[in-house]
Amino acid sequence: MTAITLPVAATSDKRLPGDLAIWFFILAEMLAFAVFFASYAFARAHDVELFNTYQRTLDRNAGALNTLLLITGSWFVVLAVQAAHRDDRPAISRNILLGFICGGGFLTVKVFEYAEKFGAGISLSTNTFYMFYISLTFFHFMHVILGMVILTVLWVQSRNGAYGSHNAHGLESGAAYWHMVDLLWIILFPLVYVMR
Amino acid sequence: MTALKNPAHRAWLVLIVATGITWYLGEVGAAGTSAIVAMLVIAFIKGRLVILDFMELRSAPLMWRLLLEGWLILVSSLILLAYWMSLK
């Protein structure tokens, strides 16, 4: 069972997974979202009734389902990284693909939500709540798309045998970005859909 | 329960259950100070699990752990402050 002894050995020396540059990029993205989240919360403080009223029009089930999809998608990508560390090549690409499918599920659910809202004539200029709901979720939506583009690249590379126990750097960098997309939604969902 | 030896599996399970709790709080119409604090605490625990077990920063240099966990503390504090202001 080398798979059990390896992570124990890895914890003894401190190591940042992936490339240093991707972590700076992730930090920059997270700061942008922090500003967005804080703006939403403080804007709400000025007009609690408006935010509480229109929050009720959101599909909480769709938001929760999307949380489950991103968490599970993230989990699959962790499994892909773990598979790389034990040189299980088929499991790397299989798990990346499963992560990609979860991302696709997220986008599908979100498109239905948008179609329902836009179909009802709601736009950025309807009110402050919808301005935040549309811009915040759409900004995140774009990040999911970029994450899926990254997963596609990782999948192609993994099919070409690029990743293994001696070369998991690129895979770990892409995985870190994908987890960030998940992390952001974990704050966004309760904030915009549930907290009142 | 050998599957739960993998921290990623454990994290996934907790994340799913925690999402269910937040959804349930929404279903029963939980609102006000205690509901807000509960949801923020749940989001904080979830975010921390993603940072430590999915991003694998548990064994990363302390600075990186502090930067990401610090972000989580910053964001939850700002949200808490704004909601606390709205309750006054």
Coordinates of C-alpha atoms in Angstrom, one line a residue:
Chain A
M1 CA 0.0 0.0 0.0
T2 CA 2.4 2.7 -1.2
A3 CA -0.6 4.9 -1.7
I4 CA -1.0 5.3 2.0
T5 CA 2.7 5.9 2.9
L6 CA 3.2 8.5 0.1
P7 CA 1.0 11.3 1.4
V8 CA 2.5 10.9 4.9
A9 CA 6.0 11.4 3.5
A10 CA 4.7 14.4 1.5
T11 CA 3.4 16.2 4.6
S12 CA 6.8 16.3 6.2
D13 CA 8.2 18.8 3.7
K14 CA 6.0 21.8 3.0
R15 CA 5.0 22.0 -0.6
L16 CA 2.7 24.3 -2.6
P17 CA 0.9 22.2 -5.3
G18 CA 1.3 23.4 -8.9
D19 CA 3.0 26.6 -10.1
L20 CA 3.6 29.6 -7.9
A21 CA 2.1 31.9 -10.7
I22 CA -1.3 30.2 -10.7
W23 CA -1.6 30.9 -6.9
F24 CA -0.9 34.6 -7.5
F25 CA -3.6 34.5 -10.3
I26 CA -6.0 32.7 -7.9
L27 CA -5.4 35.3 -5.2
A28 CA -6.1 38.2 -7.6
E29 CA -9.4 36.5 -8.7
M30 CA -10.4 35.9 -5.1
L31 CA -9.7 39.5 -4.2
A32 CA -12.0 40.7 -7.1
F33 CA -14.7 38.4 -5.8
A34 CA -14.2 39.6 -2.2
V35 CA -14.9 43.2 -3.4
F36 CA -18.0 41.9 -5.2
F37 CA -19.3 40.0 -2.2
A38 CA -18.7 42.9 0.2
S39 CA -20.4 45.3 -2.3
Y40 CA -23.4 43.0 -2.4
A41 CA -23.6 42.8 1.4
F42 CA -23.2 46.5 2.0
A43 CA -25.6 47.5 -0.8
R44 CA -28.1 45.1 0.8
A45 CA -27.7 46.9 4.2
H46 CA -29.0 50.0 2.6
D47 CA -32.1 48.4 1.2
V48 CA -32.8 45.2 3.1
E49 CA -36.5 45.0 2.1
L50 CA -35.8 45.1 -1.6
F51 CA -33.0 42.4 -1.4
N52 CA -35.2 40.2 0.8
T53 CA -38.2 40.5 -1.5
Y54 CA -36.4 39.7 -4.7
Q55 CA -34.2 37.0 -3.2
R56 CA -37.4 35.0 -2.9
T57 CA -37.7 34.9 -6.7
L58 CA -34.5 33.0 -7.0
D59 CA -34.6 29.2 -7.4
R60 CA -32.9 28.0 -4.2
N61 CA -33.1 24.4 -5.3
A62 CA -31.1 25.2 -8.5
G63 CA -28.5 27.1 -6.5
A64 CA -28.1 24.1 -4.1
L65 CA -28.0 21.6 -6.9
N66 CA -25.3 23.7 -8.5
T67 CA -23.3 23.7 -5.2
L68 CA -23.5 19.9 -5.2
L69 CA -22.3 19.8 -8.8
L70 CA -19.3 22.1 -8.2
I71 CA -18.3 20.2 -5.0
T72 CA -18.5 16.9 -6.8
G73 CA -16.7 18.3 -9.8
S74 CA -13.9 19.5 -7.5
W75 CA -13.8 16.1 -5.8
F76 CA -13.3 14.3 -9.1
V77 CA -10.4 16.6 -10.0
V78 CA -8.8 15.9 -6.6
L79 CA -9.1 12.2 -7.4
A80 CA -7.4 12.9 -10.8
V81 CA -4.4 14.5 -9.0
Q82 CA -4.3 11.6 -6.5
A83 CA -4.3 9.2 -9.5
A84 CA -1.4 11.1 -11.0
H85 CA 0.6 10.7 -7.8
R86 CA 0.2 6.9 -7.9
D87 CA 0.7 6.8 -11.8
D88 CA -2.8 5.5 -12.4
R89 CA -3.0 7.0 -15.9
P90 CA -6.5 5.9 -16.9
A91 CA -8.0 7.2 -13.7
I92 CA -6.4 10.7 -14.3
S93 CA -8.3 11.3 -17.5
R94 CA -11.5 9.6 -16.4
N95 CA -11.7 11.8 -13.3
I96 CA -10.9 15.0 -15.2
L97 CA -13.7 14.1 -17.6
L98 CA -16.1 13.5 -14.7
G99 CA -15.2 16.9 -13.3
F100 CA -15.8 18.4 -16.7
I101 CA -19.3 16.8 -16.8
C102 CA -20.1 18.3 -13.4
G103 CA -19.1 21.7 -14.7
G104 CA -21.4 21.2 -17.8
G105 CA -24.2 20.3 -15.4
F106 CA -23.6 23.5 -13.5
L107 CA -23.8 25.6 -16.7
T108 CA -26.9 23.8 -17.9
V109 CA -28.8 24.5 -14.6
K110 CA -27.6 28.2 -14.7
V111 CA -28.7 28.6 -18.3
F112 CA -32.2 27.5 -17.3
E113 CA -32.2 29.9 -14.4
Y114 CA -31.1 32.8 -16.6
A115 CA -33.7 31.8 -19.3
E116 CA -36.4 32.0 -16.7
K117 CA -35.3 35.4 -15.3
F118 CA -34.6 37.0 -18.7
G119 CA -37.8 35.5 -20.1
A120 CA -39.7 37.4 -17.3
G121 CA -38.1 40.6 -18.6
I122 CA -35.6 40.9 -15.8
S123 CA -32.3 42.7 -16.6
L124 CA -29.4 44.4 -15.0
S125 CA -31.4 47.6 -14.7
T126 CA -34.5 46.1 -13.1
N127 CA -33.3 46.8 -9.6
T128 CA -30.2 46.8 -7.4
F129 CA -30.8 43.2 -6.3
Y130 CA -31.0 41.8 -9.8
M131 CA -28.0 44.0 -10.9
F132 CA -26.0 42.1 -8.3
Y133 CA -27.5 38.7 -8.9
I134 CA -26.9 38.9 -12.6
S135 CA -23.4 40.4 -12.6
L136 CA -22.1 38.3 -9.7
T137 CA -23.4 35.0 -11.0
F138 CA -22.5 35.8 -14.6
F139 CA -18.9 36.8 -13.5
H140 CA -18.8 33.4 -11.8
F141 CA -20.3 31.6 -14.8
M142 CA -17.5 32.9 -16.9
H143 CA -15.0 31.4 -14.4
V144 CA -16.7 28.1 -14.6
I145 CA -16.3 28.2 -18.4
L146 CA -12.6 29.1 -18.1
G147 CA -12.3 26.2 -15.6
M148 CA -13.8 23.8 -18.1
V149 CA -11.5 25.1 -20.8
I150 CA -8.6 24.3 -18.5
L151 CA -10.0 20.9 -17.7
T152 CA -10.2 20.2 -21.5
V153 CA -6.5 21.0 -21.8
L154 CA -5.7 18.8 -18.8
W155 CA -7.8 16.0 -20.2
V156 CA -6.0 16.1 -23.6
Q157 CA -2.6 16.3 -21.9
S158 CA -3.5 13.4 -19.6
R159 CA -4.6 11.3 -22.6
N160 CA -1.1 11.9 -24.1
G161 CA 0.4 10.6 -20.9
A162 CA 1.7 14.0 -19.7
Y163 CA 1.0 13.4 -16.0
G164 CA 2.4 11.0 -13.5
S165 CA 4.1 10.9 -10.1
H166 CA 7.1 12.8 -11.5
N167 CA 5.1 15.4 -13.4
A168 CA 1.9 16.5 -11.8
H169 CA 2.7 20.2 -11.8
G170 CA 0.5 21.3 -14.7
L171 CA -2.4 19.1 -13.5
E172 CA -2.1 20.5 -9.9
S173 CA -2.1 24.1 -11.2
G174 CA -5.3 23.6 -13.3
A175 CA -6.9 21.7 -10.4
A176 CA -6.2 24.6 -8.0
Y177 CA -8.1 27.0 -10.4
W178 CA -11.0 24.6 -10.6
H179 CA -11.2 24.4 -6.8
M180 CA -11.2 28.2 -6.6
V181 CA -14.3 28.3 -8.8
D182 CA -15.9 25.9 -6.3
L183 CA -14.7 27.9 -3.3
L184 CA -16.2 31.1 -4.7
W185 CA -19.6 29.5 -5.3
I186 CA -19.6 28.2 -1.7
I187 CA -19.7 31.8 -0.5
L188 CA -21.9 33.1 -3.3
F189 CA -24.7 30.5 -2.9
P190 CA -25.6 31.3 0.8
L191 CA -25.0 35.0 0.3
V192 CA -27.2 35.6 -2.7
Y193 CA -29.7 32.7 -2.5
V194 CA -30.3 32.0 1.2
M195 CA -29.0 34.6 3.7
R196 CA -31.7 37.1 4.8
Chain B
M1 CA -14.8 2.6 6.2
T2 CA -11.4 2.5 4.5
A3 CA -12.8 5.0 1.9
L4 CA -12.9 7.7 4.6
K5 CA -9.2 7.5 5.1
N6 CA -8.8 9.6 2.0
P7 CA -9.2 13.2 3.2
A8 CA -10.8 14.2 -0.1
H9 CA -13.6 11.7 0.4
R10 CA -14.2 12.9 3.9
A11 CA -14.2 16.6 2.7
W12 CA -16.7 15.7 -0.1
L13 CA -19.1 14.0 2.4
V14 CA -19.0 17.0 4.8
L15 CA -19.4 19.5 2.0
I16 CA -22.5 17.7 0.6
V17 CA -24.1 17.4 4.1
A18 CA -23.3 21.1 4.8
T19 CA -24.9 22.2 1.5
G20 CA -28.0 20.2 2.5
I21 CA -28.1 22.1 5.9
T22 CA -27.9 25.5 4.2
W23 CA -30.6 24.5 1.7
Y24 CA -32.8 23.3 4.5
L25 CA -32.3 26.6 6.5
G26 CA -33.5 28.3 3.3
E27 CA -36.5 26.0 3.0
V28 CA -37.7 26.6 6.5
G29 CA -37.3 30.4 6.0
A30 CA -34.6 30.8 8.6
A31 CA -33.7 34.5 8.9
G32 CA -32.1 37.0 11.3
T33 CA -28.9 37.0 13.4
S34 CA -28.7 33.3 14.4
A35 CA -29.6 32.1 10.8
I36 CA -27.0 34.4 9.3
V37 CA -24.3 33.4 11.7
A38 CA -25.1 29.7 11.2
M39 CA -24.9 30.0 7.4
L40 CA -21.7 32.0 7.6
V41 CA -20.1 29.4 9.9
I42 CA -21.2 26.6 7.5
A43 CA -19.8 28.5 4.5
F44 CA -16.5 29.1 6.5
I45 CA -16.2 25.4 7.3
K46 CA -16.9 24.4 3.7
G47 CA -14.5 27.0 2.3
R48 CA -11.8 25.8 4.7
L49 CA -12.2 22.2 3.6
V50 CA -11.9 23.2 0.0
I51 CA -8.7 25.1 0.8
L52 CA -7.1 22.4 2.9
D53 CA -8.3 19.2 1.4
F54 CA -9.1 20.0 -2.3
M55 CA -6.5 22.6 -3.0
E56 CA -4.2 20.6 -0.7
L57 CA -2.9 23.5 1.2
R58 CA -2.9 21.6 4.5
S59 CA 0.8 20.7 3.8
A60 CA 1.7 23.9 2.0
P61 CA 4.0 26.7 3.3
L62 CA 2.2 28.5 6.1
M63 CA 2.1 31.8 4.2
W64 CA -0.2 30.3 1.5
R65 CA -2.5 28.7 4.1
L66 CA -2.7 32.1 5.8
L67 CA -3.4 34.0 2.6
L68 CA -6.3 31.7 1.5
E69 CA -7.7 31.2 5.0
G70 CA -7.3 34.9 5.6
W71 CA -9.4 35.6 2.5
L72 CA -12.1 33.4 4.0
I73 CA -12.0 35.2 7.3
L74 CA -11.9 38.6 5.6
V75 CA -14.9 37.8 3.4
S76 CA -17.0 36.3 6.2
S77 CA -16.2 39.2 8.5
L78 CA -17.2 41.8 5.9
I79 CA -20.5 39.9 5.2
L80 CA -21.2 39.6 8.9
L81 CA -20.5 43.3 9.5
A82 CA -22.8 44.3 6.6
Y83 CA -25.6 42.0 7.8
W84 CA -25.1 43.2 11.4
M85 CA -25.5 46.8 10.2
S86 CA -28.7 45.9 8.4
L87 CA -30.2 44.5 11.6
K88 CA -29.8 47.8 13.4

